[in-house]
């Protein structure tokens, strides 16, 4: 396997894809669709009275990103799902295999082409992302992280599609199965998590214990209050039941939406100036929506982190709001997805290795 | 010294329940054109795929250009050119781009790949179509392009699966000239073909296969004569008289056609005797000639 070999294959695939046409149309439709989404999000944000003019981009960007991922998951499988078996059908694969290109060259070259094409879709949306940043509240770091994770996720899906096209004889079958893989990753993980969570339901007895004086001192409770607390406290217990999502959170982790949202860095906390404005508003009896709290990415990320936490770690309201104090989910999800994608590439390269001992049923080499 | 060219001994290959190749022996030596001949489904393509480093044989010894296609595939590929019986061309590329790509895939330097592409377009008489997309070529042009692809890296072993099918008569002559020239420069050429008439003028040796096994291996100028009765075609000005004469002398013949009457005869002597007899009987014979060449006769005898 050599860089030149990969480049030769990738360039060839690119040329053919571009000449096959329709790209301009597909990319234009893609762009127009996302432009519409951006415009609608912007309009709805404008309609909310927030007094938070600096952070309008947060909601628009979050919505745009999640939608972009959804659309990309529909487009990407079709980019690689006919790469190998389509070549086999046209009889071009064998002529490639008898050259000095290795199976790895061919597999990676095809992957680079499929991934590169999907990145073109990402690139087209960059102006919209720029617009979100212009609207405000979207730090560059967040854009970089989200774009990188998006790119990795698209690569994973492209690798799956490529692998399926090397495993299955028919292009239609591999196409349908690629979409099933995407379905499994998105809806499937959600369903599995729901079912898994139902199984973890447990009864438990919550015992409220009374603090000792020493604990109160440590928590800085003023001396005058201590006796009241100590005397007013009774040891009580009540039975209840709860779902231990901390045991099955990993079922949700590979979900691309979860990975993307959780990997997006949380927004910085309220600045002193913002706090002042808010307090002033509150003093005048005005309550306004904080756009930071409405951040779709942040909200989804905080939710899944809370699902990962043990029940008693969830006591602090603060941690729900900031996501702090909870362990991230995305490294596991992304790691799993990328590892699976790498495995898919390995399988593809294996399937392309010649001379072959076994052929897919009913398939000729040439 | 390791054997150059192609040596295959006892090659076997099955696909599930189908025994496609069940014992083919074959050699193709440098400087010669070896023909692989046999009925449809005899296992020719399968054998060539084994030689072309695409299929692992179930049994048998194979060397191509002195290397084992299974364990030393890359060494073989560097020295072997293969053209399948399907075109296997990419659409949306021009002929020139396609050949340059093939050159680069063979690890030629970019500049070398470009000059080689120009040379080969010349060879395939495709220069005027050089910048035309491949999918707009005619069938025969595609076939020629597919053949030249196998030549990009100047291989020492050339394996061609039915290279002449679909070519017009002139292209077939050109192909013959090209292959003879390659053989003259020391290339071992192995072709499978059903065009026996062409092979007689092209090949030095011929290997007959039937139902997956070698059934004969001959130099083309030493084909067994008198292997079997072969058809000769008689034409006469007076067809009824001819038929009557044939019936009288007890010759087996087919239904008469506008082209004449076909009679099975054992070799040239029998033909001479028949003509002499007919002339003696006063039948106005216009022509009498063997149908198909010696190769075809041998083919029909050896295969089923
Ligand atoms: N991949 C495969 N799976 C199952 N059977 C196969 C496969 N490839 C070839 N065969 C069978 O093996 C036999 C030999 O096929 P092969 O293509 O080698 O014949 P051939 O001599 O090239 O015939 P033709 O002259 O028609 O090209 C045939 O019966 C064919 O059906
Ligand atoms: Mg064949």
XYZ file of C-alpha atoms and ligand atoms in Angstrom:
702
model
C 0.000 0.000 0.000
C 1.518 3.312 -1.043
C 0.361 6.939 -0.985
C 0.813 7.092 -4.776
C -1.349 4.036 -5.233
C -4.110 5.490 -3.107
C -3.820 8.783 -4.954
C -4.035 7.165 -8.376
C -7.231 5.340 -7.423
C -8.778 8.303 -5.618
C -8.102 10.724 -8.459
C -9.585 8.312 -10.948
C -12.715 7.850 -8.834
C -13.081 11.600 -8.370
C -12.799 12.255 -12.086
C -15.455 9.682 -12.860
C -17.765 10.948 -10.149
C -17.449 14.529 -11.288
C -17.953 13.660 -14.948
C -20.932 11.489 -14.103
C -22.602 14.850 -13.570
C -25.528 15.659 -11.319
C -23.096 16.972 -8.717
C -23.835 20.569 -9.381
C -27.512 19.838 -8.963
C -27.127 17.771 -5.834
C -24.855 20.317 -4.191
C -27.152 23.172 -5.181
C -30.229 21.458 -3.790
C -28.315 20.670 -0.630
C -27.219 24.257 -0.238
C -30.639 25.738 -0.957
C -32.275 23.386 1.522
C -29.908 24.316 4.297
C -30.167 27.967 3.374
C -33.928 27.728 3.843
C -33.445 26.043 7.193
C -31.054 28.752 8.286
C -33.458 31.466 7.209
C -36.367 29.848 9.057
C -34.328 29.419 12.214
C -33.194 33.012 12.019
C -36.791 34.200 11.621
C -38.004 32.203 14.591
C -35.161 33.450 16.759
C -36.010 36.996 15.740
C -39.571 36.408 16.862
C -38.544 35.561 20.380
C -38.003 38.561 22.582
C -34.800 37.725 24.286
C -32.854 40.864 24.768
C -29.991 38.561 24.022
C -28.927 39.977 20.702
C -25.372 38.661 21.002
C -26.307 34.994 20.986
C -28.723 34.635 18.116
C -26.248 32.443 16.245
C -26.304 29.769 18.946
C -29.758 28.450 18.147
C -29.429 28.865 14.395
C -26.090 27.070 14.359
C -27.297 24.236 16.562
C -30.375 23.641 14.449
C -28.454 23.905 11.216
C -25.795 21.472 12.369
C -28.205 18.792 13.506
C -30.189 19.076 10.303
C -27.041 18.977 8.233
C -26.022 15.753 9.941
C -29.450 14.291 9.263
C -29.315 15.191 5.586
C -25.725 14.052 5.239
C -26.665 10.673 6.675
C -29.100 10.384 3.787
C -26.613 11.433 1.125
C -23.380 9.756 2.178
C -24.444 6.087 1.950
C -25.199 6.565 -1.724
C -21.668 7.840 -2.330
C -19.933 4.571 -1.577
C -22.579 1.911 -1.723
C -21.874 0.937 -5.344
C -18.198 1.586 -5.380
C -16.947 -1.988 -5.403
C -19.807 -4.142 -6.645
C -20.668 -1.570 -9.300
C -17.111 -1.844 -10.599
C -17.417 -5.597 -10.448
C -20.603 -5.479 -12.496
C -18.990 -3.283 -15.124
C -15.961 -5.557 -15.167
C -13.582 -2.773 -14.231
C -12.602 -4.140 -10.851
C -10.642 -7.128 -12.138
C -8.625 -4.953 -14.499
C -7.716 -2.801 -11.507
C -6.795 -5.808 -9.424
C -4.295 -7.157 -11.948
C -2.341 -3.926 -11.869
C 0.295 -3.320 -9.258
C -2.185 -1.496 -7.046
C -2.706 -3.454 -3.845
C -6.075 -4.260 -2.337
C -5.336 -1.603 0.282
C -4.646 1.004 -2.414
C -7.956 0.269 -4.070
C -9.965 0.188 -0.839
C -8.435 3.359 0.575
C -8.511 5.160 -2.767
C -12.197 4.468 -3.113
C -12.758 5.484 0.479
C -10.888 8.748 0.044
C -13.026 9.521 -2.999
C -16.289 8.766 -1.204
C -15.261 10.641 1.924
C -13.896 13.547 -0.069
C -17.169 13.876 -1.924
C -19.096 13.921 1.325
C -16.727 16.612 2.615
C -17.625 18.680 -0.418
C -21.147 18.770 0.965
C -19.787 20.027 4.266
C -17.679 22.639 2.530
C -20.680 24.022 0.666
C -22.369 24.834 3.983
C -19.414 26.792 5.353
C -20.887 30.156 4.285
C -23.979 29.376 6.351
C -21.799 28.499 9.328
C -19.979 31.772 8.813
C -23.322 33.541 8.903
C -24.143 31.853 12.236
C -20.869 33.077 13.659
C -21.739 36.525 12.401
C -25.075 36.321 14.237
C -23.054 35.815 17.380
C -22.547 33.461 20.282
C -20.829 30.708 18.316
C -17.180 30.408 19.324
C -14.679 29.350 16.665
C -13.596 26.409 18.807
C -17.117 25.030 18.703
C -17.277 25.343 14.924
C -13.936 23.606 14.537
C -14.868 20.764 16.880
C -18.291 20.259 15.329
C -16.903 20.304 11.788
C -14.180 17.806 12.675
C -16.653 15.450 14.331
C -19.067 15.784 11.417
C -16.275 14.927 9.006
C -15.324 11.858 11.041
C -18.926 10.685 11.254
C -19.424 11.066 7.519
C -16.198 9.140 6.952
C -17.502 6.340 9.126
C -20.735 6.095 7.189
C -18.843 6.220 3.885
C -16.633 3.365 5.109
C -19.675 1.274 6.036
C -21.209 1.825 2.621
C -17.962 0.909 0.886
C -17.607 -2.226 2.978
C -21.132 -3.347 2.168
C -20.506 -2.797 -1.522
C -17.498 -5.081 -1.302
C -19.424 -7.750 0.588
C -22.579 -7.911 -1.500
C -22.927 -8.797 -5.146
C -25.838 -6.511 -5.972
C -25.598 -2.738 -5.946
C -29.226 -2.395 -4.916
C -28.766 -4.672 -1.909
C -25.707 -2.852 -0.704
C -27.479 0.476 -1.183
C -30.457 -0.577 0.891
C -28.255 -2.134 3.562
C -26.185 1.049 3.881
C -29.345 2.923 4.700
C -30.234 0.226 7.203
C -26.874 0.790 8.886
C -27.613 4.497 9.132
C -31.040 3.640 10.477
C -29.496 1.323 13.068
C -27.058 4.008 14.153
C -29.708 6.679 14.575
C -33.091 5.129 15.396
C -31.731 1.713 16.329
C -29.503 2.997 19.116
C -32.395 5.035 20.447
C -34.743 2.049 20.505
C -32.111 -0.212 22.040
C -31.381 2.366 24.690
C -35.075 2.680 25.500
C -35.504 -1.081 25.777
C -32.280 -1.424 27.741
C -33.274 1.334 30.111
C -36.591 -0.371 30.788
C -34.701 -3.453 31.897
C -32.644 -1.499 34.387
C -35.630 -0.334 36.362
C -35.015 -1.050 40.025
C -36.747 -0.474 43.289
C -34.791 1.369 45.858
C -35.261 2.813 49.277
C -34.117 6.287 49.801
C -33.010 6.958 53.318
C -32.581 10.516 54.347
C -30.020 10.610 57.080
C -29.352 13.468 59.392
C -26.122 15.360 59.123
C -23.754 15.393 62.026
C -22.738 18.668 63.536
C -19.292 18.168 62.090
C -20.726 17.976 58.524
C -22.677 21.175 59.069
C -19.550 22.933 60.214
C -17.727 21.705 57.125
C -20.499 23.001 54.903
C -20.240 26.389 56.587
C -23.688 26.457 58.111
C -23.796 29.346 60.584
C -23.687 28.271 64.208
C -27.080 29.786 64.976
C -28.853 27.618 62.432
C -27.276 24.348 63.407
C -29.480 23.365 66.330
C -32.620 23.972 64.291
C -31.450 21.743 61.532
C -30.295 19.015 63.853
C -33.494 18.956 65.855
C -35.836 19.349 62.911
C -34.305 16.412 61.142
C -35.869 12.996 61.306
C -34.484 9.890 59.710
C -36.941 8.812 57.113
C -37.054 6.358 54.248
C -39.327 5.862 51.321
C -39.455 3.278 48.574
C -39.459 4.243 44.976
C -38.250 2.972 41.649
C -35.918 4.451 39.108
C -34.217 3.726 35.804
C -30.493 3.163 35.948
C -29.580 4.738 32.626
C -25.988 4.855 33.829
C -25.877 1.130 33.036
C -27.092 1.406 29.456
C -25.958 4.865 28.351
C -23.399 3.277 26.066
C -26.215 1.965 23.894
C -26.963 5.532 22.963
C -23.350 6.609 22.615
C -22.771 5.570 18.959
C -25.728 7.668 17.830
C -24.251 10.291 15.480
C -26.514 13.028 16.808
C -25.478 12.254 20.366
C -21.800 12.199 19.427
C -22.036 15.466 17.543
C -24.021 17.331 20.191
C -21.964 16.095 23.080
C -18.674 16.778 21.338
C -19.629 20.401 20.758
C -17.836 22.321 23.518
C -20.263 23.772 26.045
C -20.725 27.504 25.709
C -18.947 29.713 28.211
C -20.988 30.570 31.324
C -22.802 33.859 31.674
C -20.431 36.792 31.724
C -20.574 39.413 34.431
C -22.036 41.965 32.019
C -24.746 39.588 30.904
C -25.562 38.761 34.495
C -25.974 42.430 35.240
C -28.444 42.855 32.388
C -30.364 39.798 33.479
C -30.577 40.924 37.092
C -31.717 44.347 36.002
C -34.385 42.764 33.828
C -35.490 40.524 36.633
C -35.715 43.491 38.985
C -38.100 45.085 36.527
C -40.121 41.918 36.339
C -39.106 40.994 32.821
C -38.101 37.401 32.226
C -36.373 36.678 29.027
C -35.237 33.493 27.397
C -31.536 32.963 27.592
C -30.511 31.793 24.127
C -27.543 29.978 25.582
C -29.880 27.707 27.481
C -31.826 27.130 24.286
C -28.715 25.866 22.500
C -29.857 22.565 20.890
C -26.390 21.037 20.861
C -25.689 21.924 24.461
C -29.077 20.714 25.658
C -28.708 17.335 23.926
C -25.147 16.990 25.183
C -26.124 17.748 28.776
C -29.000 15.282 28.580
C -26.871 12.356 27.499
C -24.193 13.177 30.046
C -26.815 13.124 32.766
C -27.996 9.742 31.480
C -24.482 8.468 31.960
C -24.261 9.599 35.581
C -25.081 7.551 38.654
C -28.393 8.635 40.226
C -26.896 10.250 43.312
C -24.485 12.276 41.232
C -27.459 14.016 39.749
C -28.359 15.970 42.823
C -27.118 19.322 41.723
C -29.336 21.392 39.519
C -26.272 23.318 38.527
C -24.679 20.306 36.909
C -27.781 19.859 34.756
C -27.479 23.370 33.481
C -23.795 23.451 32.812
C -23.072 19.834 32.142
C -20.253 20.110 34.598
C -19.681 17.296 36.985
C -20.810 14.740 34.402
C -18.555 12.601 32.311
C -18.692 13.058 28.529
C -20.280 10.438 26.312
C -18.901 11.418 22.923
C -15.373 9.989 23.215
C -16.895 6.534 23.576
C -19.436 7.016 20.846
C -17.039 8.561 18.379
C -14.330 6.055 19.267
C -16.743 3.208 18.683
C -17.978 4.614 15.374
C -14.523 5.377 14.050
C -13.210 1.964 15.135
C -16.122 0.320 13.358
C -15.423 2.415 10.272
C -11.757 1.418 10.332
C -12.829 -2.204 10.689
C -15.097 -1.774 7.685
C -12.163 -0.499 5.633
C -10.070 -3.435 6.719
C -12.801 -5.856 5.655
C -13.078 -4.042 2.325
C -9.360 -4.365 1.683
C -9.540 -8.057 2.573
C -12.409 -8.599 0.190
C -10.471 -6.930 -2.598
C -7.435 -9.091 -2.095
C -6.597 -11.280 -5.068
C -6.113 -14.039 -6.052
C -9.364 -14.984 -4.407
C -10.219 -18.358 -3.024
C -13.942 -17.885 -2.646
C -16.185 -15.712 -4.758
C -19.491 -14.249 -3.668
C -22.222 -16.667 -4.712
C -23.103 -16.489 -8.351
C -20.471 -13.928 -9.197
C -17.820 -14.143 -11.858
C -14.470 -12.408 -11.691
C -14.649 -11.448 -15.340
C 16.680 -21.764 -14.474
C 13.079 -20.987 -13.681
C 10.621 -21.561 -16.457
C 9.595 -18.367 -18.224
C 6.376 -17.868 -20.091
C 3.470 -19.796 -18.682
C 3.604 -23.265 -17.215
C 0.477 -24.837 -15.783
C 0.236 -28.408 -14.609
C -2.794 -30.204 -13.287
C -4.721 -27.013 -12.591
C -8.071 -27.579 -10.899
C -10.683 -25.112 -9.822
C -14.269 -25.583 -8.753
C -17.039 -23.111 -8.000
C -19.281 -24.737 -5.452
C -20.667 -27.783 -7.177
C -19.331 -26.818 -10.622
C -15.936 -28.226 -11.550
C -14.904 -25.501 -13.968
C -11.339 -26.738 -14.450
C -10.449 -30.311 -13.619
C -6.916 -30.788 -14.776
C -5.504 -28.479 -17.429
C -1.874 -28.727 -18.505
C -0.521 -25.966 -20.658
C 2.711 -24.253 -21.520
C 3.201 -21.009 -23.384
C 6.798 -20.300 -24.255
C 8.373 -16.906 -24.948
C 8.500 -16.021 -28.618
C 5.449 -18.067 -29.484
C 1.729 -17.561 -29.699
C -0.157 -20.316 -27.918
C -3.850 -20.735 -28.580
C -6.313 -22.052 -26.025
C -9.267 -23.596 -27.765
C -12.360 -25.344 -26.469
C -16.137 -25.267 -26.380
C -18.167 -22.786 -24.345
C -17.875 -23.564 -20.672
C -14.721 -25.624 -21.133
C -12.952 -23.623 -18.446
C -10.757 -21.390 -20.597
C -11.664 -18.142 -18.894
C -11.338 -19.768 -15.490
C -7.838 -21.007 -16.301
C -6.817 -17.591 -17.613
C -8.107 -16.003 -14.381
C -5.854 -18.331 -12.431
C -2.913 -17.321 -14.603
C -3.847 -13.647 -14.279
C -3.501 -13.753 -10.460
C -7.223 -13.378 -9.877
C -8.245 -16.858 -8.766
C -6.513 -19.329 -6.498
C -6.443 -22.791 -8.083
C -7.639 -25.654 -5.945
C -4.729 -27.791 -7.136
C -1.871 -27.779 -9.604
C 1.393 -25.970 -10.230
C 1.409 -22.676 -12.038
C 4.199 -20.277 -12.911
C 3.810 -17.120 -14.945
C 6.992 -15.350 -16.047
C 8.794 -17.565 -13.565
C 6.695 -16.605 -10.537
C 3.835 -18.183 -8.676
C 0.633 -16.188 -9.273
C -0.674 -17.049 -5.815
C 2.281 -16.297 -3.580
C 4.114 -13.824 -5.825
C 1.192 -12.026 -7.385
C 2.889 -8.640 -7.543
C 5.947 -10.028 -9.360
C 3.646 -11.714 -11.849
C 1.553 -8.585 -12.340
C 4.628 -6.541 -13.108
C 5.432 -8.890 -15.992
C 2.032 -10.034 -17.202
C -0.663 -8.304 -19.227
C -4.235 -9.579 -19.192
C -7.233 -8.593 -21.256
C -10.541 -10.134 -20.178
C -13.383 -11.062 -22.495
C -15.471 -8.246 -21.022
C -14.275 -4.745 -21.831
C -14.012 -3.507 -18.276
C -13.603 0.116 -19.280
C -14.587 3.162 -17.285
C -17.139 5.456 -18.780
C -16.541 9.173 -18.598
C -12.820 8.894 -19.256
C -11.193 9.565 -22.578
C -9.102 6.844 -24.170
C -5.929 8.735 -23.419
C -6.842 9.379 -19.786
C -7.743 5.775 -19.410
C -4.422 4.507 -20.712
C -2.499 7.025 -18.606
C -4.407 5.820 -15.558
C -3.565 2.209 -16.377
C 0.088 3.152 -16.762
C 0.126 4.852 -13.395
C -1.611 1.878 -11.837
C 1.305 -0.151 -13.198
C 3.631 2.241 -11.381
C 4.980 3.925 -14.486
C 6.160 7.482 -13.901
C 3.594 10.063 -14.986
C 5.620 11.208 -18.007
C 6.337 7.652 -19.079
C 2.662 6.768 -18.719
C 1.744 9.647 -21.040
C 4.192 8.714 -23.792
C 3.180 5.091 -23.502
C -0.484 6.069 -23.846
C 0.268 7.924 -27.087
C 2.217 4.969 -28.465
C -0.564 2.560 -27.631
C -3.273 4.742 -29.144
C -1.223 4.554 -32.314
C -0.977 0.780 -32.038
C -4.723 0.420 -31.556
C -5.446 2.896 -34.395
C -7.381 4.992 -31.906
C -5.341 8.170 -32.221
C -8.236 10.072 -33.769
C -10.481 8.967 -30.899
C -7.864 9.714 -28.248
C -9.823 12.464 -26.549
C -13.226 10.933 -26.983
C -15.019 9.424 -23.962
C -14.595 5.685 -23.818
C -18.304 4.954 -23.732
C -18.795 6.524 -27.142
C -16.425 4.037 -28.794
C -17.771 1.217 -30.916
C -17.589 -2.323 -29.648
C -14.519 -3.169 -31.689
C -12.773 0.040 -30.666
C -13.435 -0.766 -27.036
C -12.049 -4.216 -27.603
C -8.873 -2.763 -29.083
C -8.530 -0.301 -26.233
C -8.950 -3.125 -23.730
C -6.191 -5.018 -25.468
C -3.769 -2.121 -25.461
C -4.384 -1.619 -21.755
C -2.782 -4.996 -21.230
C 0.309 -3.716 -23.033
C 1.012 -0.530 -21.061
C 3.869 -1.992 -19.061
C 5.378 -3.980 -21.940
C 4.685 -7.349 -20.359
C 6.714 -10.459 -21.090
C 3.631 -12.644 -20.822
C 0.414 -11.621 -22.537
C -2.845 -13.364 -21.672
C -5.812 -12.544 -23.885
C -9.320 -13.900 -23.494
C -11.105 -13.874 -26.851
C -9.393 -10.728 -28.121
C -10.700 -11.077 -31.648
C -14.413 -11.494 -31.072
C -16.284 -8.495 -32.355
C -13.442 -7.173 -34.473
C -13.890 -6.389 -38.139
C -11.785 -8.369 -40.649
C -9.155 -5.670 -40.980
C -8.804 -5.263 -37.217
C -8.427 -9.012 -36.919
C -5.567 -8.894 -39.387
C -4.051 -5.977 -37.456
C -4.402 -7.934 -34.222
C -2.678 -10.896 -35.801
C 0.176 -8.745 -37.019
C 0.500 -7.106 -33.605
C 0.566 -10.377 -31.714
C 3.070 -11.922 -34.110
C 5.280 -8.895 -33.703
C 5.078 -9.130 -29.919
C 5.922 -12.820 -30.096
C 8.863 -12.048 -32.359
C 10.285 -9.771 -29.678
C 10.157 -12.573 -27.136
C 6.758 -12.177 -25.532
C 4.894 -15.310 -24.539
C 1.395 -14.810 -25.923
C -1.526 -16.945 -24.784
C -4.878 -16.372 -26.496
C -8.194 -18.083 -26.107
C -10.358 -17.859 -29.166
C -13.192 -19.461 -31.051
C -12.022 -18.079 -34.398
C -10.169 -21.138 -35.580
C -9.530 -19.771 -39.054
C -7.622 -16.842 -37.561
C -5.714 -19.047 -35.159
C -4.356 -21.149 -37.963
C -2.484 -18.127 -39.210
C -1.706 -16.677 -35.791
C -0.761 -19.438 -33.400
C 2.384 -21.519 -33.193
C 0.837 -24.022 -30.847
C -2.639 -24.916 -29.838
C -3.978 -26.429 -26.637
C -7.389 -28.052 -26.799
C -9.468 -28.139 -23.639
C -12.821 -29.759 -23.109
C -14.905 -29.954 -19.936
C -12.131 -28.545 -17.849
C -9.318 -30.798 -19.026
C -6.596 -30.633 -21.648
C -7.442 -33.015 -24.465
C -4.628 -32.209 -26.856
C -1.576 -30.010 -27.287
C -0.080 -29.645 -30.777
C 2.141 -27.469 -32.885
C -0.129 -25.933 -35.447
C 1.974 -27.278 -38.351
C 1.912 -30.763 -36.869
C -1.767 -31.216 -36.339
C -2.795 -34.859 -36.638
C -4.144 -35.384 -40.145
C -6.863 -37.880 -40.915
C -8.171 -37.531 -37.404
C -11.709 -38.004 -38.602
C -13.925 -37.591 -41.639
C -14.337 -33.882 -42.314
C -16.853 -32.137 -44.515
C -16.021 -31.235 -48.115
C -18.363 -29.119 -50.150
C -19.263 -30.151 -53.705
C -20.898 -27.925 -56.256
C -22.219 -29.119 -59.572
C -24.071 -27.630 -62.519
C -26.455 -30.564 -62.294
C -27.505 -31.137 -58.714
C -29.781 -34.172 -59.323
C -26.995 -35.897 -61.241
C -24.558 -35.195 -58.394
C -26.978 -36.540 -55.772
C -27.641 -39.609 -57.874
C -23.922 -40.256 -58.295
C -23.324 -39.855 -54.549
C -26.185 -42.201 -53.752
C -24.786 -44.761 -56.189
C -21.314 -44.720 -54.696
C -22.685 -44.740 -51.105
C -21.267 -41.453 -49.863
C -22.816 -39.909 -46.751
C -24.012 -36.400 -47.444
C -26.029 -33.642 -45.786
C -29.155 -31.989 -47.188
C -28.171 -29.952 -50.255
C -28.066 -26.180 -49.714
C -27.721 -23.353 -52.232
C -24.031 -23.406 -51.324
C -23.659 -27.042 -52.372
C -23.647 -30.539 -50.941
C -21.463 -31.432 -47.944
C -19.824 -34.840 -47.956
C -17.754 -36.380 -45.144
C -14.391 -37.586 -46.372
C -11.308 -39.099 -44.784
C -8.489 -36.911 -45.932
C -7.187 -35.592 -49.266
C -6.854 -39.018 -50.944
C -10.510 -39.756 -50.426
C -11.410 -36.371 -51.885
C -9.271 -36.956 -54.962
C -10.862 -40.361 -55.451
C -14.377 -38.917 -55.165
C -13.710 -36.205 -57.727
C -12.169 -38.679 -60.122
C -15.215 -40.898 -59.766
C -17.673 -38.064 -60.318
C -15.856 -36.841 -63.402
C -15.770 -40.370 -64.763
C -19.553 -40.579 -64.263
C -19.998 -37.379 -66.246
C -21.241 -35.260 -63.341
C -20.432 -31.591 -64.116
C -18.489 -30.812 -60.914
C -17.650 -27.138 -60.479
C -15.805 -27.183 -57.184
C -14.820 -29.411 -54.292
C -13.145 -27.950 -51.228
C -12.726 -28.806 -47.539
C -14.897 -26.915 -45.105
C -12.967 -25.363 -42.231
C -9.282 -25.862 -41.743
C -7.287 -28.648 -40.240
C -7.603 -26.930 -36.891
C -11.365 -27.042 -37.038
C -11.298 -30.709 -37.977
C -9.051 -31.501 -35.043
C -11.202 -29.370 -32.778
C -14.348 -31.179 -33.792
C -12.629 -34.500 -33.270
C -11.144 -33.741 -29.869
C -14.037 -31.928 -28.251
C -17.597 -32.920 -27.709
N -17.979 -17.732 -10.567
C -18.522 -18.869 -11.015
N -19.461 -19.486 -10.283
C -20.013 -20.632 -10.705
N -19.695 -21.242 -11.841
C -18.772 -20.676 -12.629
C -18.133 -19.462 -12.262
N -17.251 -19.128 -13.223
C -17.333 -20.095 -14.157
N -18.240 -21.031 -13.813
C -18.580 -22.249 -14.568
O -17.386 -22.877 -14.935
C -17.454 -23.379 -16.245
C -16.305 -22.826 -17.078
O -16.524 -21.455 -17.312
P -15.519 -20.580 -18.157
O -15.993 -19.178 -18.112
O -14.136 -20.832 -17.695
O -15.743 -21.170 -19.612
P -15.050 -20.717 -20.989
O -14.253 -21.882 -21.449
O -14.345 -19.453 -20.844
O -16.331 -20.560 -21.904
P -16.597 -19.515 -23.121
O -15.980 -20.103 -24.317
O -18.063 -19.508 -23.238
O -16.029 -18.202 -22.738
C -18.813 -23.010 -16.770
O -19.647 -24.150 -16.657
C -19.284 -21.930 -15.860
O -20.672 -21.973 -15.698
Mg -14.632 -17.469 -21.616
